[in-house]
Amino acid sequence: MASAGQSTEQARQAQDVDAIPTLAWSARPDGSAELLNRRWLDYTGLSAKEASDWGWAAALHPEDRDRLMDFWRHLLDSGEGGEIEARLRRYDGEYRWFLFRAEPVRDNHGNIFKWYGANTDIEDRKRAEALLAAEKRTLEMIASGACLADILERLCETIDAQASNIKSAVMLMDADCMHLRHAAGPRVPKGWIDTITPLKIGPAIGSCGAAAFLKQRVIVSDIATNPLWVDYRDAALSYGLRAAWSQPLLSKNQHVLGTFGMYYTEPRTPSETDLRLIEGAGHIAVIAIEGERSQKALRSALEEIRTSEAKLRKIIDTIPTLAWCSLPDGTGIFWNRRWHEYTGLPLEAARGWGWQDAIHPEDLKEITDRWLGFLASGQPGEVEGRLRRFDGVYRWFLFRAEPLRDESGNIVNWYGTDTDIDDLKRAEAKLRQDEEELRQLIDLLPQHVVVLNKDGTLLQANKTLLDYTGFTLEEMKAAGTREQMSRHVPREDLERFEKEQSAGLSKGRPFQMEKRLLGKDGRYRWFLCRYNPLLNEAGDIARWFGTATDIEDRKQAENRVRNENVALREQIDRDSMFEDIVGSSEALRKVLRQVDKVAHSDSTVLILGETGTGKELIARAIHKRSNRGERAFIGVNCAAIPSSLIASELFGHEKGAFTGATQRRPGRFESANGGTIFLDEVGDLPPEIQIALLRVLQEREIERVGSNRPIPVDVRVLAATHRDLNALVAEGKFRQDLLYRLHVVPIEMPSLHDRAADIPLLVEYFIDRFGKNAGKKFRTIDRKTLKLFQAYGWPGNVRELQNVIERAVILSEGDIFCVDETWLKRQAPQFAGPTAGLNSALQQQEKGMIEAALAESAGRVSGPGGAATKLGLPRPTLDAKIRRLGINKYRFKVQRSN
């Protein structure tokens, strides 16, 4: 019984270790490996059998193996936890630095019965440390008087040590500033060096030549195909070079000192780590070159001191660093110009020991004690401290002192330099901070993580989830599963979520679903939830591990794309003439001027005009010229939607809101969110929809059918109608307050009759359009046809003209466009006589008054001298009466012309 229980517990522990998101393992008290998790085995490529006991040591770097094994035995002997850094081989043979941590587990008697450990990848940190170490070593070599070639050679060796396939090299600029010469590169083939030395710089001379010429980094991922390498491609490939990256070495004055290059034997594109590596190496190379120049200048100055102190002072003043000189007892006697300019202290204030005023108070004692120690020992030395700049800012410097002795060995003077290392100190501080953050990130994941019992009961939740919900773990566990769901999931999603989770848990396989979760700020966000079962030895589910990833931004983007697709499909499906605005008449130009003025505002626009005049075209023009032109344009014909469905069509509906509502559906207003909605034939809206539309215009929010939750919308409303809304208000069929809301900026579309000057342009436009579709080309337009078009009244406006031309294009056989004049002869509609004599008399009287007004205005309906003005009627109302009474208004034009 005990053995079976122990086996089950070991299996459960193994599954727990496999779930840890890092390379984890457990060992026996003697140090032999007991269990390595799946991530460890996948990374190293070793099987569990190969890695068990002491087989895991085969994945260690040969240079690190003995050191790590000695440390591991030390931990086993001491019984204390610890950590060590070593390189671990990846499955592809590449070694990366890892931090190996181990902690013992003791029983109730204090005896160790198991060790647990984790391996954390620190390759990037090690590279940063290597760069810092290389920079420090460079400064030390400069201070010790090492030659530039040795310094650069050591730098290349440090960079080459980062990977076996790196071949780094440094080239220095010739005195003529036109050629580069090889300076260091232990791995670079000698034949290649001979081939490119000297290398003339230019915009297309390999990676180094181009980098030096352009003064910017040049990355060539494949030499075989890159045009920069046309002159040296064959030679480079013959020496096995396929990728070449080059960093220009620039002085503070942006003068090119040389280049730092990295070659690879295979095509390679740099990662962010690679870019930081080459940039850091270039920075160190610049320090070495400029440091060598400084040291060279300093040595020259020291040599000249034997002959002329005045000449020495002049030379020291030209050294590009902070330099000084003191007597054998440490009393300062000279500082170069750069030192005085940096500190702001004059010679009188700094002389003797006055220079201490520029030292940071916290560093003064240590620097003074070290300086006195140098004086007592007579040996050179260095110390770090903060030096005050003239503006009061302290920066870290490396203070170096070197004694000058006479032929008898007595110290004549002390000479020193102060080197700014503030950036280096900041980098070291940043490295320590990054290491601390890395340790914290090991214990935290950026996702919501939960552990559930096999029945879905909450067991654990990570800090990220608790912070999001605002509840403690105890509060979340105290609430039952049902209460917990109802507290965090929207009511309308609760049933779906319960069914999906219950179905997923019952199947016992990994599953995922999307759901909205309530945050402590009171807002819902979408999450992608994934669940994975953990099985025990018997194959039964022991618990579930779940993660939730925030996908709110993705869901919003999907909704926007879906809405814009709806608008795009509607626009593509439209087969109308409104592809462009054609015409140059004053009436049309007046409308377009109004469009330009109103387009850039968000004001509601009401477009009035007869059927077929192009009201939707004007609405689209307003939208395209507005700030919403890149968003959706949703058109709705209010007269074409049944009254029972128009509310759902405009505002959307919830699942189960009515029979047939099997799922939630957003309405046209939601689809147009952020864009424009065009309500055509708005005068045909039912009264109850008019009330809802009035609320949208006032409150800028909607409610779906079947829901009482307001949804804010950002939509510009454009409306159009051919009906007389004032007359409808008088008849009680249209709300006056809604009319006021819509009638913010009215635009009246002229009829085709009122813009007769545009007819020739429209005719040419439609002939060209339909001729291309039919594969026909017309040489000219019959003059009789054109006169017929201009004389005809076009009661159907542009739409009627379009249809006539389309028919003529299809039926014509020659290359001259013409129409049959019988097509334009319209029979006046027949009206049944009224049954009541009074009504007949009133109609006859009304007809006589309208005809008299038309006669006076020569058949003109609108305008200052039109019949509508003379009768005191709105133009749409008068047009409706003319059609109802069968009056031919065009005959009055003929009479006036006669």
mmCIF file of N, CA, C and O in Angstrom, residues 722-771:
data_model
loop_
_atom_site.group_PDB
_atom_site.id
_atom_site.type_symbol
_atom_site.label_atom_id
_atom_site.label_comp_id
_atom_site.label_asym_id
_atom_site.label_seq_id
_atom_site.Cartn_x
_atom_site.Cartn_y
_atom_site.Cartn_z
ATOM 1 N N HIS A 722 -37.257 62.374 -50.315
ATOM 2 C CA HIS A 722 -37.882 63.134 -51.407
ATOM 3 C C HIS A 722 -39.239 63.682 -50.974
ATOM 4 O O HIS A 722 -39.914 64.353 -51.753
ATOM 5 N N ARG A 723 -39.588 63.421 -49.722
ATOM 6 C CA ARG A 723 -40.893 63.839 -49.224
ATOM 7 C C ARG A 723 -40.797 65.186 -48.507
ATOM 8 O O ARG A 723 -39.724 65.612 -48.089
ATOM 9 N N ASP A 724 -41.960 65.845 -48.371
ATOM 10 C CA ASP A 724 -42.042 67.130 -47.680
ATOM 11 C C ASP A 724 -42.228 66.840 -46.189
ATOM 12 O O ASP A 724 -43.322 66.520 -45.732
ATOM 13 N N LEU A 725 -41.114 66.945 -45.417
ATOM 14 C CA LEU A 725 -41.183 66.600 -44.002
ATOM 15 C C LEU A 725 -42.051 67.584 -43.237
ATOM 16 O O LEU A 725 -42.708 67.215 -42.248
ATOM 17 N N ASN A 726 -42.103 68.856 -43.664
ATOM 18 C CA ASN A 726 -42.976 69.834 -42.986
ATOM 19 C C ASN A 726 -44.438 69.422 -43.127
ATOM 20 O O ASN A 726 -45.229 69.532 -42.183
ATOM 21 N N ALA A 727 -44.782 68.946 -44.333
ATOM 22 C CA ALA A 727 -46.157 68.496 -44.533
ATOM 23 C C ALA A 727 -46.445 67.261 -43.679
ATOM 24 O O ALA A 727 -47.536 67.131 -43.111
ATOM 25 N N LEU A 728 -45.451 66.350 -43.586
ATOM 26 C CA LEU A 728 -45.654 65.162 -42.760
ATOM 27 C C LEU A 728 -45.797 65.534 -41.287
ATOM 28 O O LEU A 728 -46.570 64.923 -40.545
ATOM 29 N N VAL A 729 -45.038 66.573 -40.833
ATOM 30 C CA VAL A 729 -45.190 67.034 -39.457
ATOM 31 C C VAL A 729 -46.585 67.586 -39.243
ATOM 32 O O VAL A 729 -47.245 67.332 -38.223
ATOM 33 N N ALA A 730 -47.070 68.352 -40.232
ATOM 34 C CA ALA A 730 -48.419 68.923 -40.117
ATOM 35 C C ALA A 730 -49.479 67.833 -40.073
ATOM 36 O O ALA A 730 -50.502 67.962 -39.396
ATOM 37 N N GLU A 731 -49.222 66.735 -40.781
ATOM 38 C CA GLU A 731 -50.179 65.622 -40.801
ATOM 39 C C GLU A 731 -50.003 64.694 -39.601
ATOM 40 O O GLU A 731 -50.748 63.731 -39.453
ATOM 41 N N GLY A 732 -48.995 64.954 -38.754
ATOM 42 C CA GLY A 732 -48.770 64.119 -37.580
ATOM 43 C C GLY A 732 -48.051 62.823 -37.889
ATOM 44 O O GLY A 732 -48.048 61.907 -37.068
ATOM 45 N N LYS A 733 -47.419 62.716 -39.064
ATOM 46 C CA LYS A 733 -46.746 61.486 -39.458
ATOM 47 C C LYS A 733 -45.233 61.559 -39.218
ATOM 48 O O LYS A 733 -44.532 60.571 -39.452
ATOM 49 N N PHE A 734 -44.724 62.705 -38.819
ATOM 50 C CA PHE A 734 -43.285 62.840 -38.559
ATOM 51 C C PHE A 734 -43.099 63.764 -37.368
ATOM 52 O O PHE A 734 -43.762 64.813 -37.270
ATOM 53 N N ARG A 735 -42.175 63.377 -36.482
ATOM 54 C CA ARG A 735 -41.965 64.142 -35.251
ATOM 55 C C ARG A 735 -41.244 65.452 -35.561
ATOM 56 O O ARG A 735 -40.239 65.475 -36.264
ATOM 57 N N GLN A 736 -41.797 66.535 -34.996
ATOM 58 C CA GLN A 736 -41.192 67.834 -35.239
ATOM 59 C C GLN A 736 -39.811 67.955 -34.587
ATOM 60 O O GLN A 736 -38.885 68.518 -35.159
ATOM 61 N N ASP A 737 -39.662 67.392 -33.340
ATOM 62 C CA ASP A 737 -38.357 67.476 -32.682
ATOM 63 C C ASP A 737 -37.289 66.701 -33.440
ATOM 64 O O ASP A 737 -36.126 67.093 -33.490
ATOM 65 N N LEU A 738 -37.672 65.577 -34.073
ATOM 66 C CA LEU A 738 -36.722 64.842 -34.892
ATOM 67 C C LEU A 738 -36.338 65.652 -36.128
ATOM 68 O O LEU A 738 -35.177 65.657 -36.561
ATOM 69 N N LEU A 739 -37.323 66.341 -36.724
ATOM 70 C CA LEU A 739 -37.029 67.180 -37.882
ATOM 71 C C LEU A 739 -36.010 68.246 -37.521
ATOM 72 O O LEU A 739 -35.082 68.534 -38.284
ATOM 73 N N TYR A 740 -36.164 68.848 -36.323
ATOM 74 C CA TYR A 740 -35.203 69.865 -35.908
ATOM 75 C C TYR A 740 -33.794 69.260 -35.784
ATOM 76 O O TYR A 740 -32.797 69.898 -36.111
ATOM 77 N N ARG A 741 -33.722 68.025 -35.257
ATOM 78 C CA ARG A 741 -32.423 67.374 -35.098
ATOM 79 C C ARG A 741 -31.776 67.038 -36.448
ATOM 80 O O ARG A 741 -30.564 67.110 -36.605
ATOM 81 N N LEU A 742 -32.597 66.650 -37.424
ATOM 82 C CA LEU A 742 -32.071 66.285 -38.738
ATOM 83 C C LEU A 742 -31.766 67.508 -39.591
ATOM 84 O O LEU A 742 -30.872 67.503 -40.428
ATOM 85 N N HIS A 743 -32.516 68.583 -39.361
ATOM 86 C CA HIS A 743 -32.474 69.749 -40.238
ATOM 87 C C HIS A 743 -31.381 70.719 -39.802
ATOM 88 O O HIS A 743 -31.554 71.943 -39.884
ATOM 89 N N VAL A 744 -30.217 70.187 -39.305
ATOM 90 C CA VAL A 744 -29.117 71.059 -38.879
ATOM 91 C C VAL A 744 -28.505 71.759 -40.089
ATOM 92 O O VAL A 744 -28.364 72.978 -40.139
ATOM 93 N N VAL A 745 -28.120 70.960 -41.103
ATOM 94 C CA VAL A 745 -27.580 71.522 -42.347
ATOM 95 C C VAL A 745 -28.348 70.900 -43.507
ATOM 96 O O VAL A 745 -28.078 69.772 -43.898
ATOM 97 N N PRO A 746 -29.338 71.615 -44.068
ATOM 98 C CA PRO A 746 -30.088 71.061 -45.203
ATOM 99 C C PRO A 746 -29.360 71.324 -46.526
ATOM 100 O O PRO A 746 -28.758 72.380 -46.714
ATOM 101 N N ILE A 747 -29.372 70.349 -47.404
ATOM 102 C CA ILE A 747 -28.825 70.494 -48.758
ATOM 103 C C ILE A 747 -29.908 70.041 -49.723
ATOM 104 O O ILE A 747 -30.396 68.905 -49.631
ATOM 105 N N GLU A 748 -30.287 70.926 -50.657
ATOM 106 C CA GLU A 748 -31.364 70.605 -51.601
ATOM 107 C C GLU A 748 -30.745 70.264 -52.940
ATOM 108 O O GLU A 748 -30.014 71.068 -53.534
ATOM 109 N N MET A 749 -31.006 69.047 -53.417
ATOM 110 C CA MET A 749 -30.478 68.586 -54.687
ATOM 111 C C MET A 749 -31.345 69.117 -55.832
ATOM 112 O O MET A 749 -32.575 68.958 -55.814
ATOM 113 N N PRO A 750 -30.748 69.765 -56.830
ATOM 114 C CA PRO A 750 -31.543 70.234 -57.966
ATOM 115 C C PRO A 750 -31.955 69.062 -58.848
ATOM 116 O O PRO A 750 -31.241 68.066 -58.962
ATOM 117 N N SER A 751 -33.120 69.199 -59.458
ATOM 118 C CA SER A 751 -33.563 68.177 -60.402
ATOM 119 C C SER A 751 -32.751 68.307 -61.682
ATOM 120 O O SER A 751 -32.069 69.314 -61.917
ATOM 121 N N LEU A 752 -32.805 67.282 -62.532
ATOM 122 C CA LEU A 752 -32.080 67.336 -63.794
ATOM 123 C C LEU A 752 -32.614 68.461 -64.671
ATOM 124 O O LEU A 752 -31.877 69.088 -65.434
ATOM 125 N N HIS A 753 -33.884 68.755 -64.515
ATOM 126 C CA HIS A 753 -34.470 69.858 -65.279
ATOM 127 C C HIS A 753 -33.832 71.185 -64.878
ATOM 128 O O HIS A 753 -33.620 72.065 -65.733
ATOM 129 N N ASP A 754 -33.523 71.349 -63.584
ATOM 130 C CA ASP A 754 -32.923 72.598 -63.108
ATOM 131 C C ASP A 754 -31.433 72.679 -63.425
ATOM 132 O O ASP A 754 -30.822 73.726 -63.197
ATOM 133 N N ARG A 755 -30.816 71.616 -63.861
ATOM 134 C CA ARG A 755 -29.397 71.630 -64.245
ATOM 135 C C ARG A 755 -29.250 71.085 -65.660
ATOM 136 O O ARG A 755 -28.446 70.206 -65.956
ATOM 137 N N ALA A 756 -30.094 71.634 -66.592
ATOM 138 C CA ALA A 756 -30.114 71.156 -67.976
ATOM 139 C C ALA A 756 -28.755 71.320 -68.647
ATOM 140 O O ALA A 756 -28.410 70.588 -69.581
ATOM 141 N N ALA A 757 -27.957 72.304 -68.169
ATOM 142 C CA ALA A 757 -26.642 72.508 -68.779
ATOM 143 C C ALA A 757 -25.726 71.305 -68.590
ATOM 144 O O ALA A 757 -24.728 71.166 -69.295
ATOM 145 N N ASP A 758 -26.048 70.448 -67.616
ATOM 146 C CA ASP A 758 -25.196 69.270 -67.354
ATOM 147 C C ASP A 758 -25.556 68.083 -68.227
ATOM 148 O O ASP A 758 -24.862 67.063 -68.203
ATOM 149 N N ILE A 759 -26.665 68.165 -68.984
ATOM 150 C CA ILE A 759 -27.124 66.997 -69.759
ATOM 151 C C ILE A 759 -26.084 66.538 -70.768
ATOM 152 O O ILE A 759 -25.793 65.339 -70.871
ATOM 153 N N PRO A 760 -25.418 67.443 -71.567
ATOM 154 C CA PRO A 760 -24.402 66.949 -72.515
ATOM 155 C C PRO A 760 -23.263 66.201 -71.811
ATOM 156 O O PRO A 760 -22.804 65.172 -72.302
ATOM 157 N N LEU A 761 -22.815 66.718 -70.665
ATOM 158 C CA LEU A 761 -21.743 66.035 -69.942
ATOM 159 C C LEU A 761 -22.196 64.663 -69.456
ATOM 160 O O LEU A 761 -21.453 63.677 -69.529
ATOM 161 N N LEU A 762 -23.411 64.606 -68.914
ATOM 162 C CA LEU A 762 -23.928 63.322 -68.432
ATOM 163 C C LEU A 762 -24.089 62.323 -69.572
ATOM 164 O O LEU A 762 -23.811 61.134 -69.421
ATOM 165 N N VAL A 763 -24.546 62.803 -70.732
ATOM 166 C CA VAL A 763 -24.727 61.914 -71.883
ATOM 167 C C VAL A 763 -23.385 61.318 -72.293
ATOM 168 O O VAL A 763 -23.259 60.104 -72.493
ATOM 169 N N GLU A 764 -22.348 62.164 -72.409
ATOM 170 C CA GLU A 764 -21.035 61.645 -72.784
ATOM 171 C C GLU A 764 -20.510 60.663 -71.737
ATOM 172 O O GLU A 764 -19.916 59.641 -72.068
ATOM 173 N N TYR A 765 -20.722 60.966 -70.455
ATOM 174 C CA TYR A 765 -20.241 60.094 -69.377
ATOM 175 C C TYR A 765 -20.891 58.712 -69.469
ATOM 176 O O TYR A 765 -20.213 57.686 -69.416
ATOM 177 N N PHE A 766 -22.236 58.684 -69.624
ATOM 178 C CA PHE A 766 -22.940 57.395 -69.636
ATOM 179 C C PHE A 766 -22.667 56.622 -70.919
ATOM 180 O O PHE A 766 -22.601 55.397 -70.909
ATOM 181 N N ILE A 767 -22.521 57.342 -72.073
ATOM 182 C CA ILE A 767 -22.192 56.633 -73.317
ATOM 183 C C ILE A 767 -20.844 55.949 -73.184
ATOM 184 O O ILE A 767 -20.665 54.788 -73.579
ATOM 185 N N ASP A 768 -19.873 56.653 -72.611
ATOM 186 C CA ASP A 768 -18.547 56.069 -72.432
ATOM 187 C C ASP A 768 -18.594 54.886 -71.466
ATOM 188 O O ASP A 768 -17.985 53.848 -71.708
ATOM 189 N N ARG A 769 -19.339 55.036 -70.388
ATOM 190 C CA ARG A 769 -19.408 53.978 -69.373
ATOM 191 C C ARG A 769 -20.077 52.722 -69.910
ATOM 192 O O ARG A 769 -19.526 51.622 -69.825
ATOM 193 N N PHE A 770 -21.290 52.876 -70.509
ATOM 194 C CA PHE A 770 -22.018 51.695 -70.987
ATOM 195 C C PHE A 770 -21.410 51.166 -72.276
ATOM 196 O O PHE A 770 -21.522 49.971 -72.573
ATOM 197 N N GLY A 771 -20.750 52.062 -73.068
ATOM 198 C CA GLY A 771 -20.088 51.592 -74.280
ATOM 199 C C GLY A 771 -18.939 50.659 -73.964
ATOM 200 O O GLY A 771 -18.736 49.652 -74.636
#
